[in-house]
Amino acid sequence: MGTTDRSMLLNAYGWWTLGSYTALAGIGLLIAALAVVGTFVFELVAWRRQSPATVPVTAKLPLPRSARAGSVPAVGIAQMTKHDS
């Protein structure tokens, strides 16, 4: 006797426990998501502060040291790996 009441109470208690754990997990995930969004916004603000002014395309850039010394002949892979015997 009373097995119906007992089973309904156990069922309700089980789902109530599952709901409590799910609610706590949801709060934890919300806090983690807010931390990730906060970090992303911080990185965007820091990136905007550190981005240097752009250099116009018409600006003359210094030549590399190898280009100032003279031209270097282009050698293909076939010439580099070819062994004369």
Tab-separated table of C-alpha atoms in Angstrom:
chain	number	residue	atom	x	y	z
A	1	MET	CA	0.000	0.000	0.000
A	2	GLY	CA	1.088	3.505	-0.744
A	3	THR	CA	3.391	2.534	-3.557
A	4	THR	CA	1.730	5.005	-5.937
A	5	ASP	CA	2.276	7.943	-3.581
A	6	ARG	CA	5.820	6.797	-2.869
A	7	SER	CA	6.698	6.482	-6.568
A	8	MET	CA	5.207	9.884	-7.414
A	9	LEU	CA	7.121	11.548	-4.572
A	10	LEU	CA	10.379	9.874	-5.595
A	11	ASN	CA	9.806	10.912	-9.208
A	12	ALA	CA	9.113	14.516	-8.177
A	13	TYR	CA	12.150	14.545	-5.893
A	14	GLY	CA	14.389	13.173	-8.661
A	15	TRP	CA	13.285	15.765	-11.199
A	16	TRP	CA	13.560	18.538	-8.598
A	17	THR	CA	17.159	17.469	-7.891
A	18	LEU	CA	17.976	17.307	-11.590
A	19	GLY	CA	16.462	20.772	-12.101
A	20	SER	CA	18.524	22.193	-9.239
A	21	TYR	CA	21.757	20.826	-10.690
A	22	THR	CA	20.818	22.055	-14.159
A	23	ALA	CA	20.094	25.540	-12.829
A	24	LEU	CA	23.468	25.660	-11.071
A	25	ALA	CA	25.227	24.457	-14.217
A	26	GLY	CA	23.399	27.118	-16.240
A	27	ILE	CA	24.528	29.849	-13.850
A	28	GLY	CA	28.102	28.575	-14.027
A	29	LEU	CA	28.036	28.525	-17.837
A	30	LEU	CA	26.578	32.039	-17.894
A	31	ILE	CA	29.433	33.299	-15.725
A	32	ALA	CA	31.977	31.554	-17.974
A	33	ALA	CA	30.382	33.028	-21.105
A	34	LEU	CA	30.439	36.524	-19.588
A	35	ALA	CA	34.125	36.076	-18.763
A	36	VAL	CA	34.887	35.077	-22.366
A	37	VAL	CA	32.914	38.024	-23.781
A	38	GLY	CA	34.638	40.377	-21.340
A	39	THR	CA	38.048	39.080	-22.396
A	40	PHE	CA	37.130	39.489	-26.069
A	41	VAL	CA	36.021	43.092	-25.540
A	42	PHE	CA	39.199	43.818	-23.572
A	43	GLU	CA	41.344	42.402	-26.378
A	44	LEU	CA	39.497	44.491	-28.977
A	45	VAL	CA	40.023	47.667	-26.964
A	46	ALA	CA	43.702	46.849	-26.388
A	47	TRP	CA	44.168	46.054	-30.093
A	48	ARG	CA	42.611	49.369	-31.126
A	49	ARG	CA	44.919	51.259	-28.744
A	50	GLN	CA	48.048	49.505	-30.015
A	51	SER	CA	47.315	49.588	-33.751
A	52	PRO	CA	49.863	51.931	-35.368
A	53	ALA	CA	48.949	54.522	-37.946
A	54	THR	CA	48.878	53.106	-41.434
A	55	VAL	CA	51.719	53.926	-43.804
A	56	PRO	CA	50.639	55.359	-47.162
A	57	VAL	CA	51.336	53.168	-50.180
A	58	THR	CA	53.346	55.953	-51.835
A	59	ALA	CA	55.874	56.077	-48.980
A	60	LYS	CA	59.386	54.981	-49.923
A	61	LEU	CA	60.499	52.016	-47.898
A	62	PRO	CA	64.206	51.286	-47.440
A	63	LEU	CA	65.569	48.500	-49.616
A	64	PRO	CA	66.778	45.299	-47.987
A	65	ARG	CA	70.529	44.885	-47.549
A	66	SER	CA	70.724	42.201	-50.241
A	67	ALA	CA	69.093	44.493	-52.803
A	68	ARG	CA	71.552	47.329	-52.066
A	69	ALA	CA	74.580	45.077	-52.483
A	70	GLY	CA	73.549	44.008	-55.968
A	71	SER	CA	71.172	41.653	-57.615
A	72	VAL	CA	71.187	37.996	-56.710
A	73	PRO	CA	70.548	35.583	-59.600
A	74	ALA	CA	67.404	33.528	-59.296
A	75	VAL	CA	68.114	29.830	-59.045
A	76	GLY	CA	65.380	27.247	-59.394
A	77	ILE	CA	65.014	24.026	-57.468
A	78	ALA	CA	66.155	22.004	-60.486
A	79	GLN	CA	69.467	23.871	-60.655
A	80	MET	CA	70.015	23.634	-56.898
A	81	THR	CA	69.515	19.865	-56.772
A	82	LYS	CA	71.229	18.981	-60.040
A	83	HIS	CA	74.539	17.199	-59.563
A	84	ASP	CA	76.974	17.018	-62.459
A	85	SER	CA	78.995	13.830	-62.378
